[in-house]
Amino acid sequence: MDALGALTGNLLSPIVLAFALGMLATLLRSPIGFPEELYRALSIYLLLAIGLKGGVELRHASLAQLWAPALATVLLGLITPVSAYGILRRLGRFDRINAAAIAAHYGSVSAVTFIAAQSFGRSLGVPEEGFMPTLVALLEVPAIVVALLLVRMRTPGAASWSEALHEVLTGPSVFLLLGGVGVGYLAGPERFAAVAPFFVSGFQGALVLFLLELGMVAARRLRDLRRVGPFLIGFGVLVPMLHGALGVLLGSWAGLSVGGSAVLGAMVASASYIAAPAAVRIALPEANPTYYLTASLGITFPFNLTLGIPLYFWLAHLIGG
Amino acid sequence: MDALGALTGNLLSPIVLAFALGMLATLLRSPIGFPEELYRALSIYLLLAIGLKGGVELRHASLAQLWAPALATVLLGLITPVSAYGILRRLGRFDRINAAAIAAHYGSVSAVTFIAAQSFGRSLGVPEEGFMPTLVALLEVPAIVVALLLVRMRTPGAASWSEALHEVLTGPSVFLLLGGVGVGYLAGPERFAAVAPFFVSGFQGALVLFLLELGMVAARRLRDLRRVGPFLIGFGVLVPMLHGALGVLLGSWAGLSVGGSAVLGAMVASASYIAAPAAVRIALPEANPTYYLTASLGITFPFNLTLGIPLYFWLAHLIGG
Amino acid sequence: MDALGALTGNLLSPIVLAFALGMLATLLRSPIGFPEELYRALSIYLLLAIGLKGGVELRHASLAQLWAPALATVLLGLITPVSAYGILRRLGRFDRINAAAIAAHYGSVSAVTFIAAQSFGRSLGVPEEGFMPTLVALLEVPAIVVALLLVRMRTPGAASWSEALHEVLTGPSVFLLLGGVGVGYLAGPERFAAVAPFFVSGFQGALVLFLLELGMVAARRLRDLRRVGPFLIGFGVLVPMLHGALGVLLGSWAGLSVGGSAVLGAMVASASYIAAPAAVRIALPEANPTYYLTASLGITFPFNLTLGIPLYFWLAHLIGG
Amino acid sequence: MVSAVELKLLTIVAERVLEERLIRDLRSLGARGYTKTEVTGEGSRGVRASEWEGKNVKIEAIVSPEVADRMFERLAEAYFPHFAVIAYVIPVHVVRGDKYI
Amino acid sequence: MVSAVELKLLTIVAERVLEERLIRDLRSLGARGYTKTEVTGEGSRGVRASEWEGKNVKIEAIVSPEVADRMFERLAEAYFPHFAVIAYVIPVHVVRGDKYI
Amino acid sequence: MVSAVELKLLTIVAERVLEERLIRDLRSLGARGYTKTEVTGEGSRGVRASEWEGKNVKIEAIVSPEVADRMFERLAEAYFPHFAVIAYVIPVHVVRGDKYI
Ligand SMILES: Nc1ncnc2c1ncn2[C@@H]1O[C@H](COP(=O)(O)O)[C@@H](O)[C@H]1O
Ligand SMILES: Nc1ncnc2c1ncn2[C@@H]1O[C@H](COP(=O)(O)O)[C@@H](O)[C@H]1O
Ligand SMILES: Nc1ncnc2c1ncn2[C@@H]1O[C@H](COP(=O)(O)O)[C@@H](O)[C@H]1O
Ligand code: NA
Ligand code: NA
Ligand code: NA
């Protein structure tokens, strides 16, 4: 694999460029007026689309293929919040609550990073397994539960714990992903064909629009970089690399293809910024959102999108290629 | 025709599954946050798209083919509100005003049911005539007028009658359908080709998104099932079957194909929940919206979508096949 | 070239018909409820799409081909506000401020008119050069600066001049056009292929929806026709013809193809109704918006869309064909 | 200090289907302008026709006390019996208030 | 003239994540209805979880003075320490105000 | 009872093009926050540049009486002559009102 070529290819992909354009818009204070409703509409569309495609392809997967990657995913969902928490407490000297809040984000997964990794793999001709969207849903929940437990063991009585759980489980990303998987699985490839032009052909282009807006949002987070301090900035780059390597490794052990383990690596490396913030805001209101939002959206997401994803593919190639 | 196979095929179609997923979202209180603007955008798109396609195909229809189905449609638009009204008054013991309000809904037509029937027919390889969208617009108005007249003959002076009529005639569904038909007819197939990818290829997928939201809305109506009583629940299932059979029959007499008379049956069986509620709210404010909305959206629409449509196709097949 | 056939062809194109349907909706007071967010979403999509396509094609253009048309465009952006201003002051007896405000609009460019001209040319088989979107961005800014200078030379101290400039330069149309060009250029044709179904195939259809809404907006402006007086109505038809002829001529001299000079003519003939109104409202708040909005949106845009564009193509054909 | 006139801020929250009619009534009873917001809400009454469209409208108008009173009466007689409507009045100080009377 | 009861208009602006909870609290403390508007804003506190979603909610409820007081207390104890919330009360005259008490 | 400070609720409805400038002015004159709503409306003046965009903005700020007065003056001198703007003030009781002064 030509690592440098792949990296350039990624940096010049329309979705990465659109993200950069969005950042530029915020920096120039360009009043593009991207409607929030369009942003929400696009996330519903993207989540449902990957769910549907994943569901259709899930039919080709046997339980024998599925169980090991699923187990690896759940394991990663249990380990990574703990490793993130440990690093934040020991090395970063964060208090218990903020450490748990950030750990919840880094243990969970960003659906958009998953999509970007998927697109990158396909552009390289290294596709991932069709059942991966199911794994995204599996990876999303446990870390948030673990992270909240880490605080709860010492701080009893947070009344809204169950609310936070309900929030994650029924939140848009888990619900639409799993719902899409269910619909796609039941409908099957033939009946899916009629809706494919909308959900498959339009997908990459819709992603460009979405990343344009996400770039604007991420750039707004950059303004807080100074307030989060150098430790969190380093954390936001190094921990994804650590988690990503772990994901690639376990994925490869679990029998995933090169594309599959690279995408799993990207998933594990990513930090949630939809499900986790909502749940954490409810369960740990004392935590400072500046920390977890700036780290996940301002540092880790751009890092993964540009450098991380090619890196995880390169690793997967080394290990499994 | 394999009735059972067709039924299963319908229940497993992406649009029916999406509707069910939407209902599930409401039952689980999942905060998907479907923007209302997306819902309105999708309805404009869907109505315009069926109008456009209908208009392009209307060019192939001669007046000789058209007049009999058109006449049948208008007749059905005059008869069905009266039959619904009679049943509600005699058997259901509804007062004059609520009976008329419900009758207006069951005499008029739901464009989404039409679209679903159309999709079902095509998936079976039994397409309907290309001029059907024109008939949808024709069927939408008379019933509402007749139903309001039924009350008005006894209750003079409702000041806002003309407003209600203006509401139906210029309301989004009649206007966009007929407008689309006009544009499609004038543009013709060649000039339409450039916009076809947007309006034709994307159609089924957009319908999936739309039905996801409609499922959420319909499930909210289910909460009122207890308040409307068993009579109206039975009414919401049996009257569509009665009207549907009538529609299939008259359609078949008027010379429509099997697909055409089945789709006409579904149209006649359906109850309006866009044009009629708005008009009735204005002209008959004393009527209780819980009755007419719950019946049309909570009972009849899901019934037609799942069981009704295959039934009307089966009937049409028996009669005309 | 069959001028009459081309004219009919244009009048029967789906986008012109959709514009007419939108006007009809306003005249009939039809409550279609087109969400403003959809309108904004469509403009972002359209601007980005033409930018992207232009950027991809810009790769094929050499600087040698580019410099003359670019120079012609900038020249036209400097000349046309002055000519418009002169006509308004001398013949129309407008005061300095309103003359400058209107001149800013007629010197700048309407992106939708550009798109419509482009579509028309392609339907005729007379495509324009691929780098034209860059010229649209070039044409947008100078006229507004010149027009504001025309007032400023006599009226010192308007504090918000720099704000107005920032508004134009970072406004959605310039930013998204140029941003799209940049992304398309860097990504190149291969990487663009993945997003092409979304941005290319869907384009014409999205334009239909957009013009439906624009028709509604333009029809609302028609109500003010009486208030702007006969001079401005004549101005709104004749000045575009003058500027359009100038554009075609200079474009042809600069070496553009028939399609290219016709499209440049349409661009120069068009009056801005996005960038200019916002900038003028800030820099010249004393100017009466009724004048410039009604002229550009109520008169010139419909004129160009229906008659102007075929006219500029006919002219370009005469000169260069 | 800038002169500020004391007037009434009349607020009406109603199902969307009434929007046009309420604005027509307001104008005919003497209001010189209004501001409209799309809102949602729940109240004592059950469903309404516009419910599945998801929104109500809130109409706010700066008016003289007389106009507020007249509109209150109109609401009570024409809208309250059958429609989901709520209305209230707040005294406000308005800059250049004379143009609203 | 139409009878108008004097009541309180309680307004709460809060980050969106609190919406459901605030409405539940309002209902449980005695409010009979509310009107909700999507808003944006800036205040003294920094970021909030919902910030990147871009919106806050404004909840307005016509309530009796006692309900307003109870809700003020609830806000002070359960929300002010950790959330971005602001709340204020205005006396209003409400048509048919008796149905809101 | 929770302490509630009496302050002013300043409301400005203006064409959208003014949004940024109004907020900048508010901040510079001493407001510590604001809440913004997208609204539409009609008034005495005719068209405005933003009309075809369809919306105005409503900016609400809890401020001290002095800040309200200063902003009234700014509005009267810088905005009223040429722009579609309306502004009014209402006295309100604010929970933890001291943070807004
Ligand atoms: N107590 C209240 N406070 C604020 N808004 C209310 C209240 N009650 C009702 N509303 C609003 O008025 C609409 C109609 O209320 P109702 O007629 O009681 O169903 C509701 O949808 C709410 O938007
Ligand atoms: N002085 C103020 N006036 C009006 N709204 C405010 C004010 N301060 C804060 N807000 C609103 O309350 C939200 C939370 O404010 P804060 O808790 O100060 O960050 C902001 O996003 C604004 O919508
Ligand atoms: N009397 C009024 N009551 C409430 N809002 C008003 C009133 N007059 C004007 N407005 C609002 O202020 C904006 C500008 O008004 P104007 O400057 O009179 O054109 C309008 O678009 C309305 O949103
Ligand atoms: Na992770
Ligand atoms: Na019917
Ligand atoms: Na021009």
Short mmCIF file of N, CA and C in Angstrom, two decimals, chain B residues 153-227:
data_model
loop_
_atom_site.label_atom_id
_atom_site.label_comp_id
_atom_site.label_asym_id
_atom_site.label_seq_id
_atom_site.Cartn_x
_atom_site.Cartn_y
_atom_site.Cartn_z
N MET B 153 -77.40 22.37 4.93
CA MET B 153 -78.81 22.40 4.56
C MET B 153 -79.66 22.68 5.79
N ARG B 154 -79.17 22.31 6.95
CA ARG B 154 -79.93 22.53 8.18
C ARG B 154 -79.38 23.68 9.02
N THR B 155 -78.09 23.92 8.94
CA THR B 155 -77.47 24.93 9.81
C THR B 155 -76.99 26.10 8.97
N PRO B 156 -77.83 27.13 8.78
CA PRO B 156 -77.40 28.21 7.91
C PRO B 156 -76.38 29.12 8.59
N GLY B 157 -75.69 29.86 7.76
CA GLY B 157 -74.94 30.99 8.30
C GLY B 157 -73.48 30.74 8.67
N ALA B 158 -72.96 29.54 8.49
CA ALA B 158 -71.55 29.36 8.78
C ALA B 158 -70.73 30.24 7.86
N ALA B 159 -70.21 31.30 8.40
CA ALA B 159 -69.63 32.38 7.60
C ALA B 159 -68.45 31.91 6.77
N SER B 160 -67.76 30.91 7.20
CA SER B 160 -66.46 30.62 6.64
C SER B 160 -66.50 29.50 5.60
N TRP B 161 -67.67 29.28 5.03
CA TRP B 161 -67.82 28.23 4.06
C TRP B 161 -66.94 28.45 2.84
N SER B 162 -66.97 29.68 2.35
CA SER B 162 -66.20 29.97 1.14
C SER B 162 -64.71 29.86 1.43
N GLU B 163 -64.34 30.23 2.65
CA GLU B 163 -62.94 30.07 3.04
C GLU B 163 -62.53 28.61 2.99
N ALA B 164 -63.40 27.75 3.47
CA ALA B 164 -63.09 26.33 3.47
C ALA B 164 -62.89 25.82 2.04
N LEU B 165 -63.76 26.30 1.14
CA LEU B 165 -63.65 25.86 -0.25
C LEU B 165 -62.33 26.35 -0.85
N HIS B 166 -62.02 27.62 -0.60
CA HIS B 166 -60.75 28.17 -1.08
C HIS B 166 -59.59 27.35 -0.55
N GLU B 167 -59.69 26.96 0.72
CA GLU B 167 -58.66 26.15 1.36
C GLU B 167 -58.41 24.83 0.62
N VAL B 168 -59.50 24.16 0.24
CA VAL B 168 -59.34 22.87 -0.44
C VAL B 168 -58.80 23.06 -1.86
N LEU B 169 -59.39 24.04 -2.56
CA LEU B 169 -59.02 24.19 -3.97
C LEU B 169 -57.58 24.66 -4.14
N THR B 170 -57.15 25.56 -3.28
CA THR B 170 -55.79 26.07 -3.42
C THR B 170 -54.84 25.41 -2.45
N GLY B 171 -55.32 24.46 -1.67
CA GLY B 171 -54.47 23.77 -0.70
C GLY B 171 -53.33 23.07 -1.39
N PRO B 172 -52.27 22.76 -0.65
CA PRO B 172 -51.08 22.19 -1.28
C PRO B 172 -51.37 20.96 -2.13
N SER B 173 -52.26 20.08 -1.69
CA SER B 173 -52.33 18.83 -2.45
C SER B 173 -52.98 19.04 -3.81
N VAL B 174 -54.14 19.70 -3.84
CA VAL B 174 -54.75 19.93 -5.15
C VAL B 174 -53.86 20.80 -6.03
N PHE B 175 -53.32 21.87 -5.44
CA PHE B 175 -52.54 22.80 -6.25
C PHE B 175 -51.28 22.16 -6.82
N LEU B 176 -50.52 21.46 -5.97
CA LEU B 176 -49.26 20.90 -6.45
C LEU B 176 -49.50 19.74 -7.40
N LEU B 177 -50.51 18.92 -7.12
CA LEU B 177 -50.84 17.83 -8.04
C LEU B 177 -51.20 18.38 -9.41
N LEU B 178 -52.20 19.27 -9.43
CA LEU B 178 -52.64 19.80 -10.72
C LEU B 178 -51.54 20.64 -11.36
N GLY B 179 -50.85 21.42 -10.56
CA GLY B 179 -49.74 22.22 -11.08
C GLY B 179 -48.68 21.34 -11.71
N GLY B 180 -48.34 20.26 -11.00
CA GLY B 180 -47.36 19.32 -11.54
C GLY B 180 -47.85 18.70 -12.83
N VAL B 181 -49.12 18.31 -12.85
CA VAL B 181 -49.69 17.74 -14.08
C VAL B 181 -49.55 18.74 -15.23
N GLY B 182 -49.89 20.00 -14.94
CA GLY B 182 -49.79 21.02 -15.99
C GLY B 182 -48.36 21.17 -16.49
N VAL B 183 -47.41 21.31 -15.57
CA VAL B 183 -46.01 21.48 -15.96
C VAL B 183 -45.53 20.26 -16.75
N GLY B 184 -45.83 19.07 -16.24
CA GLY B 184 -45.38 17.85 -16.91
C GLY B 184 -45.99 17.73 -18.31
N TYR B 185 -47.27 18.08 -18.41
CA TYR B 185 -47.96 17.98 -19.70
C TYR B 185 -47.32 18.94 -20.71
N LEU B 186 -47.12 20.19 -20.29
CA LEU B 186 -46.56 21.18 -21.20
C LEU B 186 -45.11 20.88 -21.55
N ALA B 187 -44.33 20.43 -20.56
CA ALA B 187 -42.92 20.18 -20.82
C ALA B 187 -42.74 18.97 -21.73
N GLY B 188 -43.51 17.92 -21.48
CA GLY B 188 -43.39 16.72 -22.32
C GLY B 188 -42.18 15.88 -21.95
N PRO B 189 -42.15 14.64 -22.47
CA PRO B 189 -41.15 13.67 -22.04
C PRO B 189 -39.70 14.11 -22.25
N GLU B 190 -39.39 14.77 -23.35
CA GLU B 190 -37.98 15.10 -23.60
C GLU B 190 -37.44 16.12 -22.61
N ARG B 191 -38.20 17.19 -22.45
CA ARG B 191 -37.73 18.21 -21.51
C ARG B 191 -37.80 17.70 -20.07
N PHE B 192 -38.70 16.74 -19.82
CA PHE B 192 -38.81 16.18 -18.48
C PHE B 192 -37.59 15.32 -18.14
N ALA B 193 -36.95 14.75 -19.18
CA ALA B 193 -35.85 13.82 -18.93
C ALA B 193 -34.77 14.42 -18.04
N ALA B 194 -34.51 15.73 -18.21
CA ALA B 194 -33.43 16.34 -17.43
C ALA B 194 -33.73 16.36 -15.93
N VAL B 195 -35.00 16.45 -15.58
CA VAL B 195 -35.33 16.50 -14.15
C VAL B 195 -35.75 15.14 -13.61
N ALA B 196 -35.79 14.15 -14.48
CA ALA B 196 -36.25 12.82 -14.05
C ALA B 196 -35.40 12.20 -12.93
N PRO B 197 -34.05 12.34 -12.97
CA PRO B 197 -33.29 11.71 -11.89
C PRO B 197 -33.76 12.20 -10.52
N PHE B 198 -34.06 13.49 -10.43
CA PHE B 198 -34.47 14.05 -9.16
C PHE B 198 -35.87 13.58 -8.78
N PHE B 199 -36.81 13.67 -9.73
CA PHE B 199 -38.20 13.41 -9.39
C PHE B 199 -38.60 11.94 -9.50
N VAL B 200 -37.89 11.16 -10.32
CA VAL B 200 -38.28 9.76 -10.48
C VAL B 200 -37.38 8.81 -9.68
N SER B 201 -36.05 8.89 -9.90
CA SER B 201 -35.17 7.94 -9.21
C SER B 201 -35.21 8.13 -7.70
N GLY B 202 -35.31 9.37 -7.25
CA GLY B 202 -35.27 9.62 -5.82
C GLY B 202 -36.58 9.35 -5.11
N PHE B 203 -37.65 9.15 -5.89
CA PHE B 203 -39.00 9.14 -5.33
C PHE B 203 -39.22 8.11 -4.22
N GLN B 204 -38.90 6.85 -4.51
CA GLN B 204 -39.19 5.79 -3.54
C GLN B 204 -38.43 6.01 -2.23
N GLY B 205 -37.21 6.47 -2.34
CA GLY B 205 -36.42 6.69 -1.13
C GLY B 205 -36.99 7.84 -0.30
N ALA B 206 -37.39 8.92 -0.99
CA ALA B 206 -37.97 10.04 -0.27
C ALA B 206 -39.24 9.58 0.45
N LEU B 207 -39.96 8.67 -0.20
CA LEU B 207 -41.19 8.15 0.40
C LEU B 207 -40.88 7.40 1.70
N VAL B 208 -39.75 6.72 1.75
CA VAL B 208 -39.35 6.00 2.97
C VAL B 208 -39.19 6.99 4.12
N LEU B 209 -38.47 8.08 3.86
CA LEU B 209 -38.29 9.09 4.90
C LEU B 209 -39.63 9.66 5.35
N PHE B 210 -40.48 9.94 4.36
CA PHE B 210 -41.78 10.52 4.67
C PHE B 210 -42.62 9.59 5.54
N LEU B 211 -42.59 8.31 5.21
CA LEU B 211 -43.41 7.38 5.98
C LEU B 211 -42.83 7.12 7.37
N LEU B 212 -41.54 7.29 7.51
CA LEU B 212 -40.95 7.23 8.85
C LEU B 212 -41.62 8.28 9.74
N GLU B 213 -41.71 9.49 9.24
CA GLU B 213 -42.32 10.55 10.03
C GLU B 213 -43.83 10.31 10.19
N LEU B 214 -44.49 9.87 9.13
CA LEU B 214 -45.93 9.64 9.21
C LEU B 214 -46.23 8.56 10.25
N GLY B 215 -45.36 7.58 10.36
CA GLY B 215 -45.52 6.55 11.39
C GLY B 215 -45.49 7.16 12.78
N MET B 216 -44.57 8.10 12.98
CA MET B 216 -44.50 8.76 14.29
C MET B 216 -45.79 9.51 14.58
N VAL B 217 -46.28 10.23 13.56
CA VAL B 217 -47.50 11.00 13.75
C VAL B 217 -48.69 10.07 14.03
N ALA B 218 -48.79 9.01 13.23
CA ALA B 218 -49.93 8.10 13.38
C ALA B 218 -49.91 7.45 14.77
N ALA B 219 -48.73 7.10 15.25
CA ALA B 219 -48.65 6.45 16.55
C ALA B 219 -49.13 7.39 17.65
N ARG B 220 -48.88 8.70 17.47
CA ARG B 220 -49.38 9.64 18.47
C ARG B 220 -50.91 9.63 18.49
N ARG B 221 -51.51 9.44 17.32
CA ARG B 221 -52.98 9.36 17.25
C ARG B 221 -53.50 8.13 17.98
N LEU B 222 -52.71 7.07 18.01
CA LEU B 222 -53.19 5.83 18.64
C LEU B 222 -53.54 6.05 20.10
N ARG B 223 -52.87 7.02 20.72
CA ARG B 223 -53.16 7.28 22.13
C ARG B 223 -54.61 7.66 22.34
N ASP B 224 -55.27 8.16 21.29
CA ASP B 224 -56.66 8.60 21.44
C ASP B 224 -57.64 7.49 21.08
N LEU B 225 -57.13 6.31 20.77
CA LEU B 225 -58.03 5.23 20.32
C LEU B 225 -59.15 5.01 21.33
N ARG B 226 -58.80 5.00 22.60
CA ARG B 226 -59.82 4.75 23.61
C ARG B 226 -60.91 5.82 23.59
N ARG B 227 -60.47 7.05 23.32
CA ARG B 227 -61.46 8.14 23.37
C ARG B 227 -62.45 8.10 22.21
#
